[in-house]
PDB file of C-alpha atoms in Angstrom:
ATOM      1  CA  MET A   1     120.649 104.971 106.107  1.00 89.00           C
ATOM      2  CA  LYS A   2     124.130 103.498 105.650  1.00 95.00           C
ATOM      3  CA  LEU A   3     123.772 100.735 103.094  1.00 98.00           C
ATOM      4  CA  ARG A   4     125.536  97.403 103.580  1.00 98.00           C
ATOM      5  CA  LEU A   5     126.882  95.834 100.377  1.00 98.00           C
ATOM      6  CA  GLN A   6     126.904  92.086  99.877  1.00 98.00           C
ATOM      7  CA  SER A   7     129.962  92.472  97.651  1.00 98.00           C
ATOM      8  CA  GLN A   8     132.557  95.210  97.305  1.00 97.00           C
ATOM      9  CA  ASN A   9     133.191  94.192  93.679  1.00 98.00           C
ATOM     10  CA  ILE A  10     131.192  96.571  91.509  1.00 98.00           C
ATOM     11  CA  ASN A  11     131.113  94.015  88.681  1.00 98.00           C
ATOM     12  CA  ASP A  12     128.924  91.768  90.828  1.00 98.00           C
ATOM     13  CA  TYR A  13     126.119  94.312  90.367  1.00 98.00           C
ATOM     14  CA  LEU A  14     126.283  94.292  86.558  1.00 98.00           C
ATOM     15  CA  GLY A  15     125.678  90.719  85.433  1.00 97.00           C
ATOM     16  CA  GLU A  16     122.641  88.826  84.192  1.00 98.00           C
ATOM     17  CA  ILE A  17     120.867  86.549  86.678  1.00 97.00           C
ATOM     18  CA  PRO A  18     118.419  84.220  84.946  1.00 95.00           C
ATOM     19  CA  PRO A  19     115.501  83.970  85.230  1.00 93.00           C
ATOM     20  CA  ALA A  20     115.005  87.416  86.780  1.00 97.00           C
ATOM     21  CA  ILE A  21     117.668  89.580  85.133  1.00 98.00           C
ATOM     22  CA  VAL A  22     118.279  88.953  81.438  1.00 97.00           C
ATOM     23  CA  TYR A  23     119.053  92.006  79.348  1.00 96.00           C
ATOM     24  CA  ASN A  24     120.031  90.459  76.015  1.00 95.00           C
ATOM     25  CA  THR A  25     116.437  90.096  74.805  1.00 97.00           C
ATOM     26  CA  PRO A  26     114.923  92.016  71.865  1.00 98.00           C
ATOM     27  CA  LEU A  27     112.474  94.012  74.012  1.00 98.00           C
ATOM     28  CA  ILE A  28     115.018  94.982  76.660  1.00 98.00           C
ATOM     29  CA  GLN A  29     117.635  95.894  74.039  1.00 98.00           C
ATOM     30  CA  LYS A  30     115.098  98.000  72.138  1.00 98.00           C
ATOM     31  CA  THR A  31     114.193  99.847  75.332  1.00 98.00           C
ATOM     32  CA  ILE A  32     117.835 100.381  76.272  1.00 98.00           C
ATOM     33  CA  LYS A  33     118.677 101.750  72.819  1.00 98.00           C
ATOM     34  CA  LYS A  34     115.750 104.162  73.057  1.00 98.00           C
ATOM     35  CA  ILE A  35     116.914 105.411  76.480  1.00 98.00           C
ATOM     36  CA  GLU A  36     120.498 105.797  75.277  1.00 98.00           C
ATOM     37  CA  SER A  37     119.349 107.744  72.220  1.00 98.00           C
ATOM     38  CA  GLN A  38     117.483 110.235  74.407  1.00 98.00           C
ATOM     39  CA  VAL A  39     120.114 111.126  77.017  1.00 98.00           C
ATOM     40  CA  SER A  40     123.839 110.601  77.494  1.00 96.00           C
ATOM     41  CA  SER A  41     124.675 110.645  81.209  1.00 98.00           C
ATOM     42  CA  PRO A  42     124.278 107.580  83.469  1.00 98.00           C
ATOM     43  CA  ARG A  43     122.176 109.649  85.877  1.00 98.00           C
ATOM     44  CA  GLU A  44     119.727 110.730  83.173  1.00 98.00           C
ATOM     45  CA  ARG A  45     119.542 107.206  81.791  1.00 98.00           C
ATOM     46  CA  ALA A  46     118.927 105.765  85.254  1.00 98.00           C
ATOM     47  CA  LYS A  47     116.109 108.242  85.845  1.00 98.00           C
ATOM     48  CA  ILE A  48     114.331 107.317  82.614  1.00 98.00           C
ATOM     49  CA  ALA A  49     114.719 103.600  83.340  1.00 98.00           C
ATOM     50  CA  PHE A  50     113.322 104.160  86.825  1.00 98.00           C
ATOM     51  CA  GLU A  51     110.297 105.974  85.436  1.00 98.00           C
ATOM     52  CA  ILE A  52     109.676 103.176  82.928  1.00 98.00           C
ATOM     53  CA  ALA A  53     109.698 100.553  85.692  1.00 98.00           C
ATOM     54  CA  ARG A  54     107.619 102.722  88.025  1.00 98.00           C
ATOM     55  CA  ASP A  55     105.051 104.073  85.568  1.00 98.00           C
ATOM     56  CA  GLN A  56     104.772 101.708  82.601  1.00 98.00           C
ATOM     57  CA  VAL A  57     104.292  98.485  84.570  1.00 98.00           C
ATOM     58  CA  HIS A  58     101.057  98.278  86.549  1.00 97.00           C
ATOM     59  CA  HIS A  59     101.376  96.901  90.071  1.00 97.00           C
ATOM     60  CA  SER A  60      99.322  93.704  90.190  1.00 96.00           C
ATOM     61  CA  PHE A  61      98.072  94.356  93.717  1.00 96.00           C
ATOM     62  CA  ASP A  62      96.832  97.817  92.717  1.00 95.00           C
ATOM     63  CA  THR A  63      94.947  96.526  89.672  1.00 96.00           C
ATOM     64  CA  ASN A  64      93.782  93.258  91.291  1.00 95.00           C
ATOM     65  CA  GLY A  65      95.515  91.440  88.445  1.00 95.00           C
ATOM     66  CA  ASP A  66      96.170  87.697  88.283  1.00 96.00           C
ATOM     67  CA  LEU A  67      99.394  87.574  86.296  1.00 97.00           C
ATOM     68  CA  ILE A  68     102.766  86.873  87.892  1.00 98.00           C
ATOM     69  CA  THR A  69     105.770  88.181  85.995  1.00 98.00           C
ATOM     70  CA  ILE A  70     109.241  87.409  87.282  1.00 98.00           C
ATOM     71  CA  SER A  71     111.808  88.707  84.809  1.00 98.00           C
ATOM     72  CA  GLY A  72     112.275  92.290  83.800  1.00 98.00           C
ATOM     73  CA  ASP A  73     111.526  91.304  80.215  1.00 98.00           C
ATOM     74  CA  GLN A  74     108.204  89.693  81.208  1.00 98.00           C
ATOM     75  CA  ALA A  75     107.160  92.671  83.311  1.00 98.00           C
ATOM     76  CA  LEU A  76     107.899  95.106  80.494  1.00 98.00           C
ATOM     77  CA  GLU A  77     106.143  92.961  77.880  1.00 98.00           C
ATOM     78  CA  LYS A  78     103.009  92.341  79.954  1.00 98.00           C
ATOM     79  CA  LYS A  79     103.017  95.802  81.581  1.00 98.00           C
ATOM     80  CA  GLU A  80     102.248  94.139  84.902  1.00 98.00           C
ATOM     81  CA  GLY A  81     104.071  92.858  87.980  1.00 98.00           C
ATOM     82  CA  ILE A  82     104.453  93.273  91.721  1.00 98.00           C
ATOM     83  CA  CYS A  83     107.265  95.173  93.409  1.00 98.00           C
ATOM     84  CA  PHE A  84     109.793  92.367  92.905  1.00 98.00           C
ATOM     85  CA  ALA A  85     109.175  92.204  89.145  1.00 98.00           C
ATOM     86  CA  LYS A  86     109.402  95.979  88.828  1.00 98.00           C
ATOM     87  CA  ALA A  87     112.711  95.954  90.732  1.00 98.00           C
ATOM     88  CA  HIS A  88     113.911  93.174  88.423  1.00 98.00           C
ATOM     89  CA  LEU A  89     112.977  95.311  85.417  1.00 98.00           C
ATOM     90  CA  LEU A  90     114.848  98.336  86.708  1.00 98.00           C
ATOM     91  CA  ALA A  91     117.931  96.233  87.439  1.00 98.00           C
ATOM     92  CA  THR A  92     117.701  94.649  83.991  1.00 98.00           C
ATOM     93  CA  LEU A  93     117.610  98.000  82.204  1.00 98.00           C
ATOM     94  CA  LEU A  94     120.333  99.595  84.308  1.00 98.00           C
ATOM     95  CA  ARG A  95     122.703  96.644  84.254  1.00 98.00           C
ATOM     96  CA  GLY A  96     122.153  96.401  80.526  1.00 98.00           C
ATOM     97  CA  MET A  97     123.430  99.992  80.274  1.00 98.00           C
ATOM     98  CA  GLY A  98     126.425  99.298  82.514  1.00 98.00           C
ATOM     99  CA  ILE A  99     124.966 100.976  85.610  1.00 98.00           C
ATOM    100  CA  PRO A 100     125.552  98.898  88.772  1.00 98.00           C
ATOM    101  CA  THR A 101     122.288  97.939  90.454  1.00 98.00           C
ATOM    102  CA  GLY A 102     121.473  95.813  93.500  1.00 98.00           C
ATOM    103  CA  PHE A 103     118.400  94.488  95.265  1.00 98.00           C
ATOM    104  CA  CYS A 104     117.025  95.731  98.574  1.00 98.00           C
ATOM    105  CA  TYR A 105     114.113  94.723 100.776  1.00 98.00           C
ATOM    106  CA  GLN A 106     111.831  96.039 103.465  1.00 98.00           C
ATOM    107  CA  ARG A 107     109.478  94.205 105.817  1.00 98.00           C
ATOM    108  CA  VAL A 108     106.095  95.941 105.701  1.00 98.00           C
ATOM    109  CA  LEU A 109     102.613  95.294 106.996  1.00 97.00           C
ATOM    110  CA  ARG A 110     100.653  93.198 104.548  1.00 95.00           C
ATOM    111  CA  LYS A 111      97.349  95.017 105.021  1.00 91.00           C
ATOM    112  CA  LYS A 112      98.147  98.035 107.204  1.00 86.00           C
ATOM    113  CA  THR A 113      97.510  96.218 110.494  1.00 92.00           C
ATOM    114  CA  VAL A 114      99.742  94.036 112.661  1.00 95.00           C
ATOM    115  CA  ASP A 115      97.066  91.329 112.636  1.00 93.00           C
ATOM    116  CA  SER A 116      97.328  91.079 108.852  1.00 92.00           C
ATOM    117  CA  GLY A 117     100.959  89.969 109.075  1.00 96.00           C
ATOM    118  CA  TYR A 118     104.044  91.045 107.186  1.00 98.00           C
ATOM    119  CA  ALA A 119     105.583  90.643 103.749  1.00 98.00           C
ATOM    120  CA  LEU A 120     108.816  91.587 102.061  1.00 98.00           C
ATOM    121  CA  HIS A 121     108.778  94.549  99.705  1.00 98.00           C
ATOM    122  CA  GLY A 122     111.416  94.794  96.981  1.00 98.00           C
ATOM    123  CA  LEU A 123     113.295  97.838  95.710  1.00 98.00           C
ATOM    124  CA  ASN A 124     116.719  98.716  94.288  1.00 98.00           C
ATOM    125  CA  ALA A 125     120.035 100.319  95.076  1.00 98.00           C
ATOM    126  CA  VAL A 126     121.864 102.088  92.240  1.00 98.00           C
ATOM    127  CA  TYR A 127     125.467 103.222  91.975  1.00 98.00           C
ATOM    128  CA  LEU A 128     126.487 106.436  90.239  1.00 98.00           C
ATOM    129  CA  LYS A 129     130.036 107.764  90.416  1.00 97.00           C
ATOM    130  CA  GLU A 130     128.951 111.236  91.502  1.00 96.00           C
ATOM    131  CA  THR A 131     126.655 110.049  94.309  1.00 96.00           C
ATOM    132  CA  GLY A 132     127.719 106.556  95.303  1.00 98.00           C
ATOM    133  CA  TRP A 133     125.016 104.047  96.254  1.00 98.00           C
ATOM    134  CA  PHE A 134     121.434 105.195  96.797  1.00 98.00           C
ATOM    135  CA  ARG A 135     118.043 103.485  96.908  1.00 98.00           C
ATOM    136  CA  VAL A 136     115.050 103.945  94.623  1.00 98.00           C
ATOM    137  CA  ASP A 137     111.661 102.262  94.684  1.00 98.00           C
ATOM    138  CA  PRO A 138     109.926 101.616  91.322  1.00 98.00           C
ATOM    139  CA  ARG A 139     106.843 100.178  93.051  1.00 97.00           C
ATOM    140  CA  GLY A 140     104.478 102.631  91.365  1.00 96.00           C
ATOM    141  CA  ASN A 141     102.755 105.689  92.775  1.00 95.00           C
ATOM    142  CA  LYS A 142      99.136 106.046  93.864  1.00 93.00           C
ATOM    143  CA  PRO A 143      97.332 108.187  96.444  1.00 93.00           C
ATOM    144  CA  GLY A 144      99.489 108.099  99.580  1.00 92.00           C
ATOM    145  CA  ILE A 145     102.599 106.816  97.777  1.00 95.00           C
ATOM    146  CA  ASP A 146     105.058 109.180  96.093  1.00 96.00           C
ATOM    147  CA  SER A 147     108.322 107.496  95.162  1.00 97.00           C
ATOM    148  CA  GLU A 148     110.833 109.478  93.123  1.00 98.00           C
ATOM    149  CA  PHE A 149     114.254 109.134  91.533  1.00 98.00           C
ATOM    150  CA  SER A 150     116.234 111.113  94.101  1.00 97.00           C
ATOM    151  CA  PRO A 151     119.927 110.217  94.533  1.00 97.00           C
ATOM    152  CA  GLU A 152     120.593 112.859  97.205  1.00 96.00           C
ATOM    153  CA  VAL A 153     117.551 112.358  99.460  1.00 96.00           C
ATOM    154  CA  GLU A 154     115.617 109.091  99.544  1.00 97.00           C
ATOM    155  CA  LYS A 155     112.024 109.321  98.353  1.00 98.00           C
ATOM    156  CA  LEU A 156     110.775 105.754  98.725  1.00 98.00           C
ATOM    157  CA  ALA A 157     107.276 104.318  98.602  1.00 97.00           C
ATOM    158  CA  TYR A 158     106.882 103.331 102.248  1.00 96.00           C
ATOM    159  CA  PRO A 159     107.854 105.049 105.503  1.00 95.00           C
ATOM    160  CA  ILE A 160     109.045 102.211 107.712  1.00 97.00           C
ATOM    161  CA  ARG A 161     107.506 102.052 111.203  1.00 97.00           C
ATOM    162  CA  PRO A 162     109.673  99.966 113.542  1.00 97.00           C
ATOM    163  CA  GLU A 163     107.117 100.361 116.317  1.00 97.00           C
ATOM    164  CA  LEU A 164     104.727  98.255 114.201  1.00 97.00           C
ATOM    165  CA  GLY A 165     107.326  95.584 113.486  1.00 97.00           C
ATOM    166  CA  GLU A 166     108.347  96.877 110.074  1.00 98.00           C
ATOM    167  CA  VAL A 167     112.034  96.623 109.110  1.00 98.00           C
ATOM    168  CA  ASP A 168     114.175  98.646 106.701  1.00 98.00           C
ATOM    169  CA  TYR A 169     116.993  96.248 105.790  1.00 98.00           C
ATOM    170  CA  PRO A 170     120.220  98.070 104.863  1.00 98.00           C
ATOM    171  CA  ASP A 171     121.492  95.155 102.777  1.00 98.00           C
ATOM    172  CA  VAL A 172     122.225  95.533  99.053  1.00 98.00           C
ATOM    173  CA  TYR A 173     122.241  92.148  97.330  1.00 98.00           C
ATOM    174  CA  THR A 174     123.932  91.227  94.069  1.00 98.00           C
ATOM    175  CA  LYS A 175     120.959  89.084  93.049  1.00 98.00           C
ATOM    176  CA  PRO A 176     117.318  88.684  94.059  1.00 98.00           C
ATOM    177  CA  LEU A 177     116.783  86.591  97.174  1.00 98.00           C
ATOM    178  CA  ASN A 178     116.077  82.927  96.456  1.00 97.00           C
ATOM    179  CA  PRO A 179     113.000  82.815  98.753  1.00 98.00           C
ATOM    180  CA  VAL A 180     111.523  85.711  96.778  1.00 98.00           C
ATOM    181  CA  ILE A 181     112.012  83.989  93.421  1.00 98.00           C
ATOM    182  CA  LYS A 182     110.722  80.708  94.860  1.00 98.00           C
ATOM    183  CA  SER A 183     107.525  82.334  96.132  1.00 98.00           C
ATOM    184  CA  MET A 184     106.911  83.842  92.695  1.00 98.00           C
ATOM    185  CA  GLN A 185     107.543  80.582  90.861  1.00 97.00           C
ATOM    186  CA  GLU A 186     105.372  78.493  93.184  1.00 97.00           C
ATOM    187  CA  SER A 187     102.308  80.759  93.360  1.00 98.00           C
ATOM    188  CA  LYS A 188      99.479  80.034  90.917  1.00 97.00           C
ATOM    189  CA  ASP A 189      98.535  83.700  90.564  1.00 98.00           C
ATOM    190  CA  ALA A 190      99.188  87.133  92.070  1.00 97.00           C
ATOM    191  CA  HIS A 191      96.414  86.691  94.617  1.00 96.00           C
ATOM    192  CA  GLU A 192      98.141  83.631  96.066  1.00 97.00           C
ATOM    193  CA  LEU A 193     101.507  85.390  95.854  1.00 98.00           C
ATOM    194  CA  PHE A 194     100.147  88.188  98.023  1.00 97.00           C
ATOM    195  CA  TYR A 195     100.168  85.725 100.933  1.00 96.00           C
ATOM    196  CA  LYS A 196     103.097  83.541  99.821  1.00 97.00           C
ATOM    197  CA  ARG A 197     105.674  86.323  99.809  1.00 97.00           C
ATOM    198  CA  PRO A 198     108.407  85.843 102.434  1.00 98.00           C
ATOM    199  CA  GLU A 199     107.624  87.684 105.647  1.00 97.00           C
ATOM    200  CA  GLU A 200     111.212  88.657 106.416  1.00 97.00           C
ATOM    201  CA  ILE A 201     114.827  88.071 105.428  1.00 98.00           C
ATOM    202  CA  PRO A 202     116.143  85.021 107.314  1.00 94.00           C
ATOM    203  CA  GLU A 203     119.130  85.709 109.538  1.00 95.00           C
ATOM    204  CA  ASP A 204     121.390  83.501 107.427  1.00 94.00           C
ATOM    205  CA  LEU A 205     120.695  85.577 104.314  1.00 95.00           C
ATOM    206  CA  ARG A 206     121.426  88.955 105.826  1.00 94.00           C
ATOM    207  CA  VAL A 207     124.649  90.672 104.820  1.00 93.00           C
TER     208      VAL A 207
END
């Protein structure tokens, strides 16, 4: 897929965006320093950060958890969050290491059937000099889902099925969508958020 950037200025994909992306916190800085002490190249650092967001934070819908985390720092501290929080964590770690990272979305079936409705799913786009922009999905693996850090060939969590009304948006945003953050802030728990997530990207917010 040819990705569509919201901004051509690479610096727009590096900044903090409270409340979701804040990398000057003790926990995030400790994690970044640990990553940087292990490997030296941006690609290797991005891969480790991806695996932290994918594997060390439990997906609330998989565990039937109640907690809603919004920021990357919260998700890492609590070890729990939905796809949006995990994408916020990955962006927080990568931006904190100077690796440009954006936000991407897909429209997927909520419960595997058209009758169940749709919800947005959040993932990331990452920029490396040797590869350019590519997408990764730190959602978290389970039987039937195998998402990997793969700059050359996408290995995302969900195969998108247009015939069922699902949509793979090519847009790469500089910050998380406001309706996504709003749904997270206004839901009392993750169970309510499951149904409160936006169903699609409004036309006026598409790149």
